Tab-separated table of C-alpha atoms in Angstrom:
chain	number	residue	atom	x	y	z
A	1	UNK	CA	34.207	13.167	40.060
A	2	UNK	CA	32.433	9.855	39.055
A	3	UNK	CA	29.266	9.903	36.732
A	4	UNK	CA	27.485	8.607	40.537
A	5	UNK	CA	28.926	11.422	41.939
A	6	UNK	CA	28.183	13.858	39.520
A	7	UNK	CA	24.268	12.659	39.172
A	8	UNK	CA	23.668	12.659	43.461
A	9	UNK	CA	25.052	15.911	43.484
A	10	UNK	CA	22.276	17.803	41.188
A	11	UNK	CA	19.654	17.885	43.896
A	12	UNK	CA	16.224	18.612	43.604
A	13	UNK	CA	16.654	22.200	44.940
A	14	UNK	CA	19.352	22.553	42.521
A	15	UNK	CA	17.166	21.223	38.911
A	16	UNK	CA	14.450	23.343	40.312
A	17	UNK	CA	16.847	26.478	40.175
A	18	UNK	CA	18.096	25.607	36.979
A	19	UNK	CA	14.774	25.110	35.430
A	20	UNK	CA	13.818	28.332	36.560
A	21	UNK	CA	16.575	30.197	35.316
A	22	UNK	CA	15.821	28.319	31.891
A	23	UNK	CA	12.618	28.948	32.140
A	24	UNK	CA	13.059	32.768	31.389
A	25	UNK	CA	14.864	32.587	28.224
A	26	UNK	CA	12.650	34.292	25.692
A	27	UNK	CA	12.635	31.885	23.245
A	28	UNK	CA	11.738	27.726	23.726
A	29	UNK	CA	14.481	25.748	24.354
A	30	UNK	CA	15.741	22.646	23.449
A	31	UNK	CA	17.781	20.845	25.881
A	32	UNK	CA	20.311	17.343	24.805
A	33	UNK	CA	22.561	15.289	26.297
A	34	UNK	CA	25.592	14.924	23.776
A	35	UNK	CA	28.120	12.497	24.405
A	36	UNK	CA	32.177	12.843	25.034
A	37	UNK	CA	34.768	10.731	25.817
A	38	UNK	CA	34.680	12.514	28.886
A	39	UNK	CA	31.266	12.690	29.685
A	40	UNK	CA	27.595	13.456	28.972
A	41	UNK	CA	27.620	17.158	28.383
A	42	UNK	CA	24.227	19.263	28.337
A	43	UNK	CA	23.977	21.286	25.953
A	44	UNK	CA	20.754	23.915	25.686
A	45	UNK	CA	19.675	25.263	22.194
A	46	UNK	CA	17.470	28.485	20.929
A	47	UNK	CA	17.055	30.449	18.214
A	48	UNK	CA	16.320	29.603	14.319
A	49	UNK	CA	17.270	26.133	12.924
A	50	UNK	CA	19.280	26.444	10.205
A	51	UNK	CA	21.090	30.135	11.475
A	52	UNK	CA	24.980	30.735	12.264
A	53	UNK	CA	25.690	27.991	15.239
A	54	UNK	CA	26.912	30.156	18.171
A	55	UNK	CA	28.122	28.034	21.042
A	56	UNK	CA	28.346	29.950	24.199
A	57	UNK	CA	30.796	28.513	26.992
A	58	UNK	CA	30.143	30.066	30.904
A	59	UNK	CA	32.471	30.860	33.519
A	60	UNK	CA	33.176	28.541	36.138
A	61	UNK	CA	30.397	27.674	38.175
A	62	UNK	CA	27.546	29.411	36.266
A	63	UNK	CA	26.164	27.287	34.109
A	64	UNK	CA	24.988	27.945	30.407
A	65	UNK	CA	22.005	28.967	31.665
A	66	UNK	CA	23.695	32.567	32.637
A	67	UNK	CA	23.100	33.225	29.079
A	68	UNK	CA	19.548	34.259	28.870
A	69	UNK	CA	20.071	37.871	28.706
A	70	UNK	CA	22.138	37.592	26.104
A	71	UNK	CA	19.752	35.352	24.209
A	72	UNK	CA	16.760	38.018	24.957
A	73	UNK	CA	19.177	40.626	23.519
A	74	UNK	CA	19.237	39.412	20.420
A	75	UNK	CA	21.435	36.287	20.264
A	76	UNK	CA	18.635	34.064	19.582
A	77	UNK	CA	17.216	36.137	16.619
A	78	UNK	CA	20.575	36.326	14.549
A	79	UNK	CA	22.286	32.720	15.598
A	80	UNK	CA	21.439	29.294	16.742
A	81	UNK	CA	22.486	29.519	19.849
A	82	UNK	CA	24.307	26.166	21.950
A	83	UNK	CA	25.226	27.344	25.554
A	84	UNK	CA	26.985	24.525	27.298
A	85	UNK	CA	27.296	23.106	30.939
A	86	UNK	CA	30.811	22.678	31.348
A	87	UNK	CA	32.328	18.779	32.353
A	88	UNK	CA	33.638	18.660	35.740
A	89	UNK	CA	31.276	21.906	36.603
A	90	UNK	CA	28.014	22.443	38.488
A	91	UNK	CA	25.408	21.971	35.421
A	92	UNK	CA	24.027	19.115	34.049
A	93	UNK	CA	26.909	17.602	32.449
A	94	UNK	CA	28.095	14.390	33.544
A	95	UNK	CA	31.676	13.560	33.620
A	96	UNK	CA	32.173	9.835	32.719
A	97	UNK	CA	34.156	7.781	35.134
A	98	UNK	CA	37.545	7.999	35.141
A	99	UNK	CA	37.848	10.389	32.320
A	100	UNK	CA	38.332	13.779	34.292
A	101	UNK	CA	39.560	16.268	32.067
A	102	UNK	CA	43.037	17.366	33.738
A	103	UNK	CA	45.032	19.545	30.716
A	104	UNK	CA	43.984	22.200	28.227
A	105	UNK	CA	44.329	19.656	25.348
A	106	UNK	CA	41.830	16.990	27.182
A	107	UNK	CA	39.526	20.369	27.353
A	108	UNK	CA	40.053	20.925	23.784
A	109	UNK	CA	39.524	17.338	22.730
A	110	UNK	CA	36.214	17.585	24.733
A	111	UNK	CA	35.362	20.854	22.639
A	112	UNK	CA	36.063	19.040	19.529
A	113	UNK	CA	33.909	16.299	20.911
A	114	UNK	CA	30.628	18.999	21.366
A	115	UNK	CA	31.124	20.319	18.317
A	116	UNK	CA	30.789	16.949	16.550
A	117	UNK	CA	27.865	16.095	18.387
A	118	UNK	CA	25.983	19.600	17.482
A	119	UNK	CA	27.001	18.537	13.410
A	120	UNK	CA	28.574	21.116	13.648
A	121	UNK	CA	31.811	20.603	11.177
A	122	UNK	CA	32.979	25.037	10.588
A	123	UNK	CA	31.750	28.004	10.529
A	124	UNK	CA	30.714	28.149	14.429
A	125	UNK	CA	31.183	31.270	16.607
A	126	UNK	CA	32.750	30.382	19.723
A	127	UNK	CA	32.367	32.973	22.714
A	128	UNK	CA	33.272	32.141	26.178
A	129	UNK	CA	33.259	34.302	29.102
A	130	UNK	CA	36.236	34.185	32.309
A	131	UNK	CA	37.326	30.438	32.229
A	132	UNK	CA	34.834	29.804	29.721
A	133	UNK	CA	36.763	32.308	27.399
A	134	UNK	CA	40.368	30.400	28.515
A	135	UNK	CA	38.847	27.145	27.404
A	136	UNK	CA	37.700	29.011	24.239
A	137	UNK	CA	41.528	30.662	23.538
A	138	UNK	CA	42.873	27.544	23.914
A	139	UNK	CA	40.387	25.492	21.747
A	140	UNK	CA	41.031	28.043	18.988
A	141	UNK	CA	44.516	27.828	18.910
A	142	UNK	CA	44.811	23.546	18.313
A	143	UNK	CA	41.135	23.877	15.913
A	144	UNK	CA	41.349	27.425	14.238
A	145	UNK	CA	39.871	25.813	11.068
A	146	UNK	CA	36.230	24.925	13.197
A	147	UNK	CA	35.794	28.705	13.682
A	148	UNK	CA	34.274	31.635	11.899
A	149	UNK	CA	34.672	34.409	14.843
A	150	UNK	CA	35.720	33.902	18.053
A	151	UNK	CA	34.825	36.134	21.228
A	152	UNK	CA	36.467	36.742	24.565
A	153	UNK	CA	34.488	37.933	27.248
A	154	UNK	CA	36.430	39.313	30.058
A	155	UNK	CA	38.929	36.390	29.350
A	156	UNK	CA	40.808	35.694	32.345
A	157	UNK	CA	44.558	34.027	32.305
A	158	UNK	CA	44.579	34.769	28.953
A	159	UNK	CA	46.086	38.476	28.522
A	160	UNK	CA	46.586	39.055	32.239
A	161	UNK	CA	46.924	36.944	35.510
A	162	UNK	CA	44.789	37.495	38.269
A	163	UNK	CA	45.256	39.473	40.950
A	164	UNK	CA	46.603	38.636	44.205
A	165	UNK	CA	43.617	40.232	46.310
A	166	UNK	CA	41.155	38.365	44.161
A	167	UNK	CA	42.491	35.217	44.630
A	168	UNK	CA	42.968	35.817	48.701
A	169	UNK	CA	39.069	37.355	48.750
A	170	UNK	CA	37.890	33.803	46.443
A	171	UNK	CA	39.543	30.956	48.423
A	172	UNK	CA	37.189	30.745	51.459
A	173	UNK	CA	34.629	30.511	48.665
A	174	UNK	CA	36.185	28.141	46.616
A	175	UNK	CA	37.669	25.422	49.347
A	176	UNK	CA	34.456	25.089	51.216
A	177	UNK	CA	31.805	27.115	49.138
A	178	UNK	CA	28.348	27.598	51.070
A	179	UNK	CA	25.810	30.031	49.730
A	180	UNK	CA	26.585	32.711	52.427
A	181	UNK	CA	30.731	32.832	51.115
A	182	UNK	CA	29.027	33.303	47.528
A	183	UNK	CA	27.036	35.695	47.891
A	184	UNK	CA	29.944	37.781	49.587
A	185	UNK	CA	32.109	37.314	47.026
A	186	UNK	CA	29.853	38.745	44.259
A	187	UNK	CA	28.707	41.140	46.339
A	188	UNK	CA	32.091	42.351	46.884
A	189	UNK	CA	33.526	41.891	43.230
A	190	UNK	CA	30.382	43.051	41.435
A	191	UNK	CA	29.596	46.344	43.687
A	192	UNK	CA	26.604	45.275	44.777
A	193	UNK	CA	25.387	44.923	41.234
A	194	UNK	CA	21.285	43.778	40.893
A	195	UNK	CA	21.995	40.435	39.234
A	196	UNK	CA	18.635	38.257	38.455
A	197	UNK	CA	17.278	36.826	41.857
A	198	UNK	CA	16.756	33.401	40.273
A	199	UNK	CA	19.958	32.786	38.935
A	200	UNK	CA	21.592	33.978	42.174
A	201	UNK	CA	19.108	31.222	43.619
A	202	UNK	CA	20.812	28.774	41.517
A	203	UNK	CA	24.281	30.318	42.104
A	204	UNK	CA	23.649	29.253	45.954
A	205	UNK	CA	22.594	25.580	44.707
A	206	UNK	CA	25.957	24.971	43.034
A	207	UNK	CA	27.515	24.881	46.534
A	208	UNK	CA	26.338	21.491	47.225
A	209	UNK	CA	28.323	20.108	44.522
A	210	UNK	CA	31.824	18.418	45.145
A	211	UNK	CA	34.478	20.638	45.094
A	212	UNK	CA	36.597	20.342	41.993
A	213	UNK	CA	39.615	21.810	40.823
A	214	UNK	CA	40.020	23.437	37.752
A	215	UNK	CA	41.879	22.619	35.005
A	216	UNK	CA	44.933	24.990	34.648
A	217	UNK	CA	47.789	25.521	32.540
A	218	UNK	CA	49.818	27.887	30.504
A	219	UNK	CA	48.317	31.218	28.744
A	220	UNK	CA	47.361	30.391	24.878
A	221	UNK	CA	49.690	32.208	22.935
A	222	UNK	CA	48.336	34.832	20.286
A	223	UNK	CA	49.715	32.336	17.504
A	224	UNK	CA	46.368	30.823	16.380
A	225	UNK	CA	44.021	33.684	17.725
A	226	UNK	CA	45.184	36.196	14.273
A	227	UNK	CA	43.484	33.567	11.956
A	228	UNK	CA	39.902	34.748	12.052
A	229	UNK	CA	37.978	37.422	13.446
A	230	UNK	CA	38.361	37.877	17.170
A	231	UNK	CA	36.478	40.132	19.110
A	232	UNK	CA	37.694	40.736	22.778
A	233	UNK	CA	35.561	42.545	25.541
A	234	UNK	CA	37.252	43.627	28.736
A	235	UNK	CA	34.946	44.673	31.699
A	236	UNK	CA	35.947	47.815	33.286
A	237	UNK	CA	35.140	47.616	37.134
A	238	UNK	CA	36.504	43.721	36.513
A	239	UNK	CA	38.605	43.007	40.255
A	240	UNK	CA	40.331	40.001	39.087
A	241	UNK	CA	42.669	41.850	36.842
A	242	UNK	CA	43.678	45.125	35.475
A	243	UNK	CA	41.430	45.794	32.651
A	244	UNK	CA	42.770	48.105	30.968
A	245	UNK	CA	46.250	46.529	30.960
A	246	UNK	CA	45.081	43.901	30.201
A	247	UNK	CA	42.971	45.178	26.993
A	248	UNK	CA	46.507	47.134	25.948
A	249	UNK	CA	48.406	43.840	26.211
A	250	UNK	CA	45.484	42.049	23.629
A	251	UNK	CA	45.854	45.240	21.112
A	252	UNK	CA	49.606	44.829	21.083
A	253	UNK	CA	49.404	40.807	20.617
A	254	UNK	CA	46.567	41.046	18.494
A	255	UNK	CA	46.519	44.205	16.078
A	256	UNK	CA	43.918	42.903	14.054
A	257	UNK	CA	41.390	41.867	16.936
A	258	UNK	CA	38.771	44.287	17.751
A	259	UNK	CA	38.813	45.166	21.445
A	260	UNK	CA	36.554	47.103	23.172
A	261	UNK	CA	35.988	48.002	27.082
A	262	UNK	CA	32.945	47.754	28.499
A	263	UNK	CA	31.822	50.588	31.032
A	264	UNK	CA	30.882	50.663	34.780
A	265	UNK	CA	30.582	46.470	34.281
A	266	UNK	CA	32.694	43.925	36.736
A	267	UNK	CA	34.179	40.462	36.054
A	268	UNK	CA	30.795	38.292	37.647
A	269	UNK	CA	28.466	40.255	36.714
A	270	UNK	CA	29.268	38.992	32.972
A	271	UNK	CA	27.104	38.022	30.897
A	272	UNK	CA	23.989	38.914	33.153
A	273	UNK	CA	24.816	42.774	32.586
A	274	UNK	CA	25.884	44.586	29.500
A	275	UNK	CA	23.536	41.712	27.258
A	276	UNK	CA	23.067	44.620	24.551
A	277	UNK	CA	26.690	44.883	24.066
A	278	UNK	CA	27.508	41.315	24.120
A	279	UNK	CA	24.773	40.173	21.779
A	280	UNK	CA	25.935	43.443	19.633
A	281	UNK	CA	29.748	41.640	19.662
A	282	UNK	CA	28.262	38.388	18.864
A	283	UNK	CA	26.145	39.026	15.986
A	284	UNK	CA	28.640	41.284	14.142
């Protein structure tokens, strides 16, 4: 998608939904363009200058600004917090011209990229939830030395691959999306779960963006993930893979990670539910 492309397709309806979803962050934010070889990527900021950096990384198609619970739960009080709109994703971010980021390393060199724009040379907590945590596993495993802690949220293709009924359930959703085929499909794969109106507003906007494919690729392997703390959270009512298989493959990979479950949660309804527990795993 070209940096024309990218910039037509963030409507008006669609700023106004992100703005509002911003707009309920507890704390003010600070929002910056930073620039990447493969892009502009937005980037929005809270919490103390001068604390831990903690840069936060979404899940396909949710933007950073899914975040805010997390941030009201106490991630903005212990860390500066950076939660980024992913290049090539519906956000803000906007991928430069014939730079699309196609393989894990490009995604890692972009990463690397970010980081150096927030001056932010070690010590930085990286967290990512779904694909966000995928980037994040992979990221860790070519930069280990950039990272104090790293934490997986509900990490998918990283410990398990997804199910087949998932996938069959998300395709009418992800080849033509409209806002009717997303609501469905969290419907269906979070239970019916009461997820905040506004950002479910904004999830609907992100249809009118072009479709784009995702960059895929092998698993990382656990070589790279045992050289700093690594916190894992698996969500139990998750439908795009076996949980708790999932969570028993990690403990056998990773003996030393600390992996926990978390209870009566699903897959999308990450990091809007369960905030306590997630801010808990990021500030430890």
């Amino acid at each position: 998608m070209s940096a024309a492309s990218a910039a037509s397709a963030v409507s008006v309806q669609f700023r106004a939904a992100y703005d509002a979803v911003l707009a309920e962050w507890p704390a003010p934010v600070t929002s910056r363009e930073v620039p990447t070889p493969h892009g502009l990527t937005r980037i929005n900021s809270c919490g103390p200058l001068g604390a831990p950096p903690l840069v936060l990384l979404p899940g396909g198609g949710a933007t950073s600004t899914v975040w805010g619970a997390v941030v009201a739960a106490g991630a903005g009080r212990t860390h500066r917090v950076h939660a980024v709109d992913l290049v090539g994703e519906p956000g803000l971010s906007v991928p430069a011209g014939g730079r699309a980021i196609r393989t894990p390393e490009d995604l890692a060199g972009w990463l690397d990229a970010v980081l150096d724009g927030l001056g932010a040379p070690g010590s930085v907590t990286l967290a990512g939830h779904s694909y966000g945590a995928w980037i994040a596993a992979h990221y860790a495993t070519r930069h280990p030395r950039r990272l104090a802690r790293l934490v997986l949220l509900d990490p998918t293709q990283v410990f398990a691959g997804l199910r087949r009924g998932y996938v069959l359930r998300a395709l009418p959703m992800l080849a033509r999306p409209t806002p009717a085929r997303i609501r469905s499909f969290l419907r269906w794969e979070t239970g019916g779960a009461d997820l905040d109106p506004a950002w479910l507003r904004l999830r609907d906007e992100t249809a009118r963006f072009p479709t784009v494919r995702p960059v895929t690729g092998p698993r990382p392997g656990p070589a790279g993930l045992d050289r700093f703390p690594l916190h894992i959270l698996f969500a139990e009512q998750a439908r795009c893979h076996d949980s708790a298989r999932a969570a028993a493959t990690a403990r056998a990979a990773l003996p030393g990670a600390r992996v926990e479950m978390l209870p009566g949660v699903s897959h999308h309804a990450l990091p809007l539910l369960a905030a306590e527990a997630i801010a808990r795993s990021l500030a430890a």
